[in-house]
Coordinates of N, CA, C and O in Angstrom, one line a residue:
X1 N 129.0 -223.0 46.0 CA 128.5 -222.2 47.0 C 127.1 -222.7 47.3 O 126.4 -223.0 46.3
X2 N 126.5 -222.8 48.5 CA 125.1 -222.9 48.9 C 125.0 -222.1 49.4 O 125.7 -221.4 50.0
X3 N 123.2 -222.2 49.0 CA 122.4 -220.9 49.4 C 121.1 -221.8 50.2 O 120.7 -222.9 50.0
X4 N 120.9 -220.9 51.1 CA 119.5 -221.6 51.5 C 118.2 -221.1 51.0 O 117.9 -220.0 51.2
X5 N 117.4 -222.0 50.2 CA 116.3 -220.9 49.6 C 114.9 -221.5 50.0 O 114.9 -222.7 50.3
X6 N 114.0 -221.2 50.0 CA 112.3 -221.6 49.5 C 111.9 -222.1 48.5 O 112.1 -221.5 47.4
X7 N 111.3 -223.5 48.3 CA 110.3 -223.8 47.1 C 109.1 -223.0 46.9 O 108.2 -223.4 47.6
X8 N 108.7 -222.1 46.3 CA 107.5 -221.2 45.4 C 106.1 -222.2 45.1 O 104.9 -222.0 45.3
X9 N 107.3 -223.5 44.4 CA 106.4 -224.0 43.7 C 106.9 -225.6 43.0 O 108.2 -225.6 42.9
X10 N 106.3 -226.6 42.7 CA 107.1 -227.2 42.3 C 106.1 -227.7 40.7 O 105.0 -228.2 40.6
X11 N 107.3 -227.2 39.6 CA 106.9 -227.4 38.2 C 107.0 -228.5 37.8 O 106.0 -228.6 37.0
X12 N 107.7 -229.7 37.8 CA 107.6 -230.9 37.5 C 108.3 -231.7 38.7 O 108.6 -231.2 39.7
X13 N 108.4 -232.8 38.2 CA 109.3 -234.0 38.9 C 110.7 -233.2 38.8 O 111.2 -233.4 39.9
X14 N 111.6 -232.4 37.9 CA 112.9 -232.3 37.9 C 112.9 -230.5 38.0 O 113.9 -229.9 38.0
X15 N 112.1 -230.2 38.1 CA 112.3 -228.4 38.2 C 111.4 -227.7 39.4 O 110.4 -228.3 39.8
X16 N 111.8 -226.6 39.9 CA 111.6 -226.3 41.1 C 111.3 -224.7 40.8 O 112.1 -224.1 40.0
X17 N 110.2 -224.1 41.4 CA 110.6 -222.1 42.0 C 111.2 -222.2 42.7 O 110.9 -223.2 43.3
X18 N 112.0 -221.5 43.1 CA 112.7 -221.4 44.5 C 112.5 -219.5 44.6 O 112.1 -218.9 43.5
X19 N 112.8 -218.8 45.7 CA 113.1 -217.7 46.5 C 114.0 -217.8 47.2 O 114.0 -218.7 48.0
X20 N 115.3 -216.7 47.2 CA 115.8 -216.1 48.4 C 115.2 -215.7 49.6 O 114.5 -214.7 49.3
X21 N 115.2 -215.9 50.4 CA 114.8 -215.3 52.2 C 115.8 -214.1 51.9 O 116.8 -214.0 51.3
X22 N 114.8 -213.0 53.1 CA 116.0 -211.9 52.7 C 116.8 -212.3 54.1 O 117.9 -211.7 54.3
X23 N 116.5 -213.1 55.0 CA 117.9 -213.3 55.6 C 118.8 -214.2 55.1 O 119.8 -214.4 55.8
X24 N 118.9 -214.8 53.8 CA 119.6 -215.3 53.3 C 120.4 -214.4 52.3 O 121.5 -214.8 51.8
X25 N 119.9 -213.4 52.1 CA 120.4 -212.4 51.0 C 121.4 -211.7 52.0 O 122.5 -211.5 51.6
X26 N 121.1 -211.3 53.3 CA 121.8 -210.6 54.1 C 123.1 -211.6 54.4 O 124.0 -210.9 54.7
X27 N 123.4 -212.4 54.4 CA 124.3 -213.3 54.5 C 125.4 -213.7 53.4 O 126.6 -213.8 53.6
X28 N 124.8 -213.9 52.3 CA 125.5 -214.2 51.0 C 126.4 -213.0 50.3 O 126.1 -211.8 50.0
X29 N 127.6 -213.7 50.1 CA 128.5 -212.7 49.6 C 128.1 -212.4 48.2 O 128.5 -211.3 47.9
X30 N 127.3 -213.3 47.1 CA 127.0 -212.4 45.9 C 126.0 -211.4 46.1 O 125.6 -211.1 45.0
X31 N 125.4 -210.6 47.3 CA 124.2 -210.5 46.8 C 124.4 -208.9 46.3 O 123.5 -208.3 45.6
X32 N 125.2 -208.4 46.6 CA 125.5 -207.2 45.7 C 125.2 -207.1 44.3 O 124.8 -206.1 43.7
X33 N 125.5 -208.5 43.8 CA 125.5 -208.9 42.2 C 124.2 -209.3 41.9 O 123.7 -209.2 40.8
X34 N 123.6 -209.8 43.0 CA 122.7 -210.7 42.7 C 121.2 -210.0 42.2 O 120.7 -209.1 42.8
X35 N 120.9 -210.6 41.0 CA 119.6 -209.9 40.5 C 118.1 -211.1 40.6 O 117.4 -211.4 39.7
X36 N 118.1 -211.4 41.4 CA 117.1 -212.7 42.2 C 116.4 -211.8 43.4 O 115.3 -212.3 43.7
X37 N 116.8 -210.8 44.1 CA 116.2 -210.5 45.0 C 114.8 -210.0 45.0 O 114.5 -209.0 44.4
X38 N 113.7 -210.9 45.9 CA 112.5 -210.2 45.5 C 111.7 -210.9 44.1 O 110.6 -210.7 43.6
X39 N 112.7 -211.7 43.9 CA 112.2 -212.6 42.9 C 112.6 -214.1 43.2 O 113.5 -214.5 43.9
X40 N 111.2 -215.0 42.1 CA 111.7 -216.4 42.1 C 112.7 -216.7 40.9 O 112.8 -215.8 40.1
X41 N 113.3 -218.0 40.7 CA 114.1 -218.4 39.7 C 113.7 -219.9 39.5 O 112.8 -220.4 40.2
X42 N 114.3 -220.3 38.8 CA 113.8 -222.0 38.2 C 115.3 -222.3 39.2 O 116.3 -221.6 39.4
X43 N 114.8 -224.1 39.7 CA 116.4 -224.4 40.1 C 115.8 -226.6 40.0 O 115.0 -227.3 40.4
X44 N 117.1 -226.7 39.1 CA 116.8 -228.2 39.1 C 117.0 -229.1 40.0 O 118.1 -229.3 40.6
X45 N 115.8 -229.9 40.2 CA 115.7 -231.1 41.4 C 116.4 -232.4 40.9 O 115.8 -233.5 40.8
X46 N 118.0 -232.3 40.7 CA 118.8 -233.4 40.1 C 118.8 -234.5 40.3 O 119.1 -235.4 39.5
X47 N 118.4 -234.5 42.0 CA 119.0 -235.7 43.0 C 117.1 -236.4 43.0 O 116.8 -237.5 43.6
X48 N 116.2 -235.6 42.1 CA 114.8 -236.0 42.5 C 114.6 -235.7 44.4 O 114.3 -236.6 45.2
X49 N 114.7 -235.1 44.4 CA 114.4 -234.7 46.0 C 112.7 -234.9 46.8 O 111.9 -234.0 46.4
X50 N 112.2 -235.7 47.4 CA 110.8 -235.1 47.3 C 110.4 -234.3 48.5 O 110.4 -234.5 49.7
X51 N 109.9 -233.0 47.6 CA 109.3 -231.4 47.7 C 108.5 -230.7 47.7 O 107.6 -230.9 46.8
X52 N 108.2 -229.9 48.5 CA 106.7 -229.6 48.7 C 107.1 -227.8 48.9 O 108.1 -227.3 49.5
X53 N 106.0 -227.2 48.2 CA 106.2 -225.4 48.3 C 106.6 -224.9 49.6 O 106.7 -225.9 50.4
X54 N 106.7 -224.4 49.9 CA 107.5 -223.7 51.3 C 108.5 -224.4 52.0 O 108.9 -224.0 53.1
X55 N 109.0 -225.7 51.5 CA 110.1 -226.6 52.6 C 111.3 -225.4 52.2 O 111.1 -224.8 51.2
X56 N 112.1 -225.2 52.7 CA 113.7 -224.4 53.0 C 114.6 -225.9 52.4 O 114.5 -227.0 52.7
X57 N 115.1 -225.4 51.8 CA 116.3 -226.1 50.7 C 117.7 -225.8 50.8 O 118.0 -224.6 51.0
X58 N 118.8 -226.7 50.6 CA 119.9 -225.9 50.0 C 120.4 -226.1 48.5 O 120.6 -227.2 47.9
X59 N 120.6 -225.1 48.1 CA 120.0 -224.8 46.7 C 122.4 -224.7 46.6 O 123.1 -224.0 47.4
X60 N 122.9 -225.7 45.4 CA 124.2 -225.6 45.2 C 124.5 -225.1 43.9 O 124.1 -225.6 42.8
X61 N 125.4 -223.5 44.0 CA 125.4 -223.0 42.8 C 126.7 -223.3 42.4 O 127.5 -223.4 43.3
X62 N 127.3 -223.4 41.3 CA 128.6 -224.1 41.2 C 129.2 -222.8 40.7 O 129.0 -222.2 39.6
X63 N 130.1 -222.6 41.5 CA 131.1 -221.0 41.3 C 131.4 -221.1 39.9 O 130.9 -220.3 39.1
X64 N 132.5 -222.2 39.2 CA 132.9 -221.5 38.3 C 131.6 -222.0 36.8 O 131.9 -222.0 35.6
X65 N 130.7 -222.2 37.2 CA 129.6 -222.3 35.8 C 128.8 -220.8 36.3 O 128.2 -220.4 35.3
X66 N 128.7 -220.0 37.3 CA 128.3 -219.1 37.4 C 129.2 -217.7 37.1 O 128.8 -216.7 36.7
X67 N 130.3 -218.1 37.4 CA 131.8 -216.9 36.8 C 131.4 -216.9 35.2 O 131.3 -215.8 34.6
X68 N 131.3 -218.4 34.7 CA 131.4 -218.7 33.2 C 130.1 -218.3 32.5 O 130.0 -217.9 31.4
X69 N 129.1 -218.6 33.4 CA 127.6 -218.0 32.9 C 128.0 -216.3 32.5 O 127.7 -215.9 31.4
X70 N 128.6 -215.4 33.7 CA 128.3 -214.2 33.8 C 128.7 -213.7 32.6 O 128.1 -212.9 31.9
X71 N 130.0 -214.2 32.6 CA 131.1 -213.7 31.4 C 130.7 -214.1 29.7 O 130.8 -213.5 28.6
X72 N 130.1 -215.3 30.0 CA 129.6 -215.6 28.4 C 128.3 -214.1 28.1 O 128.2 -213.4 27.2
X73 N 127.7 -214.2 28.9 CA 126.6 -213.1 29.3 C 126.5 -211.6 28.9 O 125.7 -210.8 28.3
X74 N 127.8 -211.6 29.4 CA 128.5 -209.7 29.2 C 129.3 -210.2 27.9 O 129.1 -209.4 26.9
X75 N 129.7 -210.7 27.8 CA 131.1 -210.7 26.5 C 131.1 -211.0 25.2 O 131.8 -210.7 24.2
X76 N 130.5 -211.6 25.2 CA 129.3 -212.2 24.0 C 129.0 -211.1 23.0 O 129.5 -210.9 21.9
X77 N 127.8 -210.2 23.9 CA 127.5 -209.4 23.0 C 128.2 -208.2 22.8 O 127.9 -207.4 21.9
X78 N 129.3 -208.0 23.6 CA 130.2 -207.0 23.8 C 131.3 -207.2 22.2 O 131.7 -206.3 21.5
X79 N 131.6 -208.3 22.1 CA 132.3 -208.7 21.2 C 131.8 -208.5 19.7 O 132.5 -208.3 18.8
X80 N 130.3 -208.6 19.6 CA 129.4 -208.6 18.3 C 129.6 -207.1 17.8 O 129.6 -206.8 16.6
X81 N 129.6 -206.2 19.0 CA 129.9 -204.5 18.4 C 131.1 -204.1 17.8 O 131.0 -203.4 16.8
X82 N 132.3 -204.4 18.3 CA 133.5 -204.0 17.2 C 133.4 -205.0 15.7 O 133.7 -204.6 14.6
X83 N 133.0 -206.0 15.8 CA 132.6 -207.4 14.4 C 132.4 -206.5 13.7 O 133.0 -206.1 12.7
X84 N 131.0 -206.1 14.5 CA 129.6 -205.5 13.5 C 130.0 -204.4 13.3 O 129.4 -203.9 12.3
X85 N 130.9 -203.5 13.8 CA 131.7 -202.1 13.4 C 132.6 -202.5 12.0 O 132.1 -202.1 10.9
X86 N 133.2 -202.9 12.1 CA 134.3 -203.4 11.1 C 133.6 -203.8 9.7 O 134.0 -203.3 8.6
X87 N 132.6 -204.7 9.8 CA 132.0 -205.6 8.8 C 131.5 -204.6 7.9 O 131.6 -204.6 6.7
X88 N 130.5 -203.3 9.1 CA 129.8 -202.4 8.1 C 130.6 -201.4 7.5 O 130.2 -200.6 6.6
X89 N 132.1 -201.4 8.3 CA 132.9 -200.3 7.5 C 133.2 -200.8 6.4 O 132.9 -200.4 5.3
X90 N 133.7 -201.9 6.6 CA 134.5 -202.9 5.3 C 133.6 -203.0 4.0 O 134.0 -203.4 2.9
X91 N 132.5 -202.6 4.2 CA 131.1 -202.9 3.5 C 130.8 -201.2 2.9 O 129.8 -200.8 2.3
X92 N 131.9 -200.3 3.3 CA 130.7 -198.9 2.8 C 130.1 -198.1 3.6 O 130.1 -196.9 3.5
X93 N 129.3 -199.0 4.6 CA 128.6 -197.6 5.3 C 128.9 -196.5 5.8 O 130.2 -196.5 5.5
X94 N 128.6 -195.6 6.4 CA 128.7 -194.7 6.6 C 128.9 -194.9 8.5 O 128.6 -195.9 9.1
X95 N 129.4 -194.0 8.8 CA 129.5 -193.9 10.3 C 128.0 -194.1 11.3 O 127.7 -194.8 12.3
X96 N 127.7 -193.7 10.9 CA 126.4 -193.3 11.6 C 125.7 -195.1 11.4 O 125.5 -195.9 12.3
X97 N 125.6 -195.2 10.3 CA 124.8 -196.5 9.7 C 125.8 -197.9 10.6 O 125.4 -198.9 11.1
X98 N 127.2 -197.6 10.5 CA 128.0 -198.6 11.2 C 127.8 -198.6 12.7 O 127.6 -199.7 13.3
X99 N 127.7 -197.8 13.2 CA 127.0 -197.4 14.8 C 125.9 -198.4 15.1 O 125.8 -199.3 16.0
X100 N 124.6 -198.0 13.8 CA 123.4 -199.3 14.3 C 123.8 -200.2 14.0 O 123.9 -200.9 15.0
X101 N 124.1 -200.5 13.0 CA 124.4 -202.1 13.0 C 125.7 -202.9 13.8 O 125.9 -204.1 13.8
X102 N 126.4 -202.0 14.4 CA 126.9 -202.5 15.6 C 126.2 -202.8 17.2 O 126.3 -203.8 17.9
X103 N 125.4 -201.6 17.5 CA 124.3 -202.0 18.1 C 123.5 -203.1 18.2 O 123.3 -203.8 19.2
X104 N 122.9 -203.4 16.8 CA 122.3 -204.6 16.7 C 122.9 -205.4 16.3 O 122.3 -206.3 15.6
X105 N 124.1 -205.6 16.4 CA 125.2 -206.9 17.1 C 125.0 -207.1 18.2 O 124.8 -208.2 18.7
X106 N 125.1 -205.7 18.9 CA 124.8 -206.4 20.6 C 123.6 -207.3 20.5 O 123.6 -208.5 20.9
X107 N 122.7 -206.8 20.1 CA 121.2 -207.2 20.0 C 121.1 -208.9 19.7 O 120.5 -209.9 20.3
X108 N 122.0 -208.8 18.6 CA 122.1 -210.3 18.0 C 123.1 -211.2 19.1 O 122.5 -212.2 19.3
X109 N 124.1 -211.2 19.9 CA 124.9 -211.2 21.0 C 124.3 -211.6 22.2 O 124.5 -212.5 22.9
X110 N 123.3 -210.5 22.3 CA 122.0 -211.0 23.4 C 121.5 -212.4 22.8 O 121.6 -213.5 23.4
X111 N 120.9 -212.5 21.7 CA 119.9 -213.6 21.4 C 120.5 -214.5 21.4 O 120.1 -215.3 22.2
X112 N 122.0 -215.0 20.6 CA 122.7 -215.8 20.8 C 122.7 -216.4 22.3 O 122.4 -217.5 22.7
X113 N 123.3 -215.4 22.9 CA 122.9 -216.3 24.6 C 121.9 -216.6 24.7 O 121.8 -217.7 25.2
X114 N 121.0 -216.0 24.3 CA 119.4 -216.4 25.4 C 119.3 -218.2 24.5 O 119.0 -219.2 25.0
X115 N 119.7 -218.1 23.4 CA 119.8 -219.7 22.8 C 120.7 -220.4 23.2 O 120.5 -221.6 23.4
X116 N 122.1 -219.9 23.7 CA 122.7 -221.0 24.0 C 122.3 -221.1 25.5 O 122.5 -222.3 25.8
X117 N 121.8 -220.4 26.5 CA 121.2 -220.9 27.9 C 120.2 -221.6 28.0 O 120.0 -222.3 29.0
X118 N 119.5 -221.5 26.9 CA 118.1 -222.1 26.4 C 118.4 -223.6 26.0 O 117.7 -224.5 26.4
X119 N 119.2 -223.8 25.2 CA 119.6 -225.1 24.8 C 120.2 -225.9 26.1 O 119.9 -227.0 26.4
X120 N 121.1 -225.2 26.7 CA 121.7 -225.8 27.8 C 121.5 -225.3 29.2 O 122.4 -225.1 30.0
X121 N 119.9 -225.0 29.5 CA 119.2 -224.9 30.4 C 119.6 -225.6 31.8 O 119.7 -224.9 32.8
X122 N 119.7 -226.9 31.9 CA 119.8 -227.7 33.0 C 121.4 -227.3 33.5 O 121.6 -227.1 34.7
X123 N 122.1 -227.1 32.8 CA 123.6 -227.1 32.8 C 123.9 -226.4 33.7 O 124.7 -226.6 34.7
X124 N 123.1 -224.9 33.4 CA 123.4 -223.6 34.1 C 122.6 -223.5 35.4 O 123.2 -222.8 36.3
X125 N 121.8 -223.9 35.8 CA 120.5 -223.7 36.4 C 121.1 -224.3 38.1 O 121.8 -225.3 38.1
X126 N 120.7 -223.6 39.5 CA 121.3 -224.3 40.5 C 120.5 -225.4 40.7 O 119.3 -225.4 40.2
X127 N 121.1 -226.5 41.4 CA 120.9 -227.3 41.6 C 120.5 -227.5 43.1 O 121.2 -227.0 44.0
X128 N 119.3 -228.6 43.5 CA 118.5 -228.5 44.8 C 119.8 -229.7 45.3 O 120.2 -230.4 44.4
X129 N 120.3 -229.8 46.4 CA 121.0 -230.3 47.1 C 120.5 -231.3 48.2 O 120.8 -232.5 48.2
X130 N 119.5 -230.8 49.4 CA 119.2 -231.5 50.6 C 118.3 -230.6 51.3 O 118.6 -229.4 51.5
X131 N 117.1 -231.1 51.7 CA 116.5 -230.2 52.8 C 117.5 -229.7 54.0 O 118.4 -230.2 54.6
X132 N 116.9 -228.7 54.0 CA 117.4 -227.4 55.3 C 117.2 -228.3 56.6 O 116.2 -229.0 56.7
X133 N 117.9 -228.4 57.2 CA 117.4 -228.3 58.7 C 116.6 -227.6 59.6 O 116.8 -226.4 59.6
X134 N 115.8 -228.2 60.2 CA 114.9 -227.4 60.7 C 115.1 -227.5 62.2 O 115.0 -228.6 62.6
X135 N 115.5 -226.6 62.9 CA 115.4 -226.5 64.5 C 114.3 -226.6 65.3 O 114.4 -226.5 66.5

């Protein structure tokens, strides 16, 4: 999917700010979903593009690493809470006590992602495509 966005800023040779336009938001079928609005994001300059803050971009998000982002995202730590339910029954605790430390499964579920996006940063991240056309 492309999006047309704004450079913010440009952080190195290979990384970019970009912004949504909110006529771009009005157009895009994620943006129901979409939690970018009103904010910038990082997006990698793969192709080495050369970029300057305010040029209009098309910015290529790859549907199924973005399906696969979401779902690692949500399910992840969704999965850590029955574990962590089980592990602390199997172990003794008490109800109440299996509750938190199912909880902080989720917790731990979260971090796990934030390391594995972290590690594989570039992978996930959209990628700058081609300057916008300008009329």
């Amino acid at each position: 999917m492309y999006e047309e966005v704004t450079i913010t800023k440009v952080l190195s040779e290979d990384l970019v700010e970009v912004t949504c336009a909110s006529a771009a938001c009005a157009g895009c079928k994620g943006s129901g979903f979409c939690n970018t609005k009103d904010r910038t994001f990082k997006a990698w300059n793969k192709h080495q593009l050369d970029v300057d803050a305010g040029e209009s971009i098309h910015l290529y998000l790859h549907p199924a690493k973005t399906i696969g982002s979401t779902l690692i995202t949500l399910i992840t730590p969704l999965l850590f809470f029955p574990i962590c339910y089980y592990l602390a029954q199997r172990a003794g605790a008490g109800e109440g006590l299996s509750f938190l430390l199912s909880l902080g499964g989720i917790a731990l579920g979260f971090g796990i992602v934030g390391l594995f996006f972290k590690s594989r940063q570039k992978q996930y991240m959209p990628v700058l495509e081609r300057l916008a056309q300008t009329d």
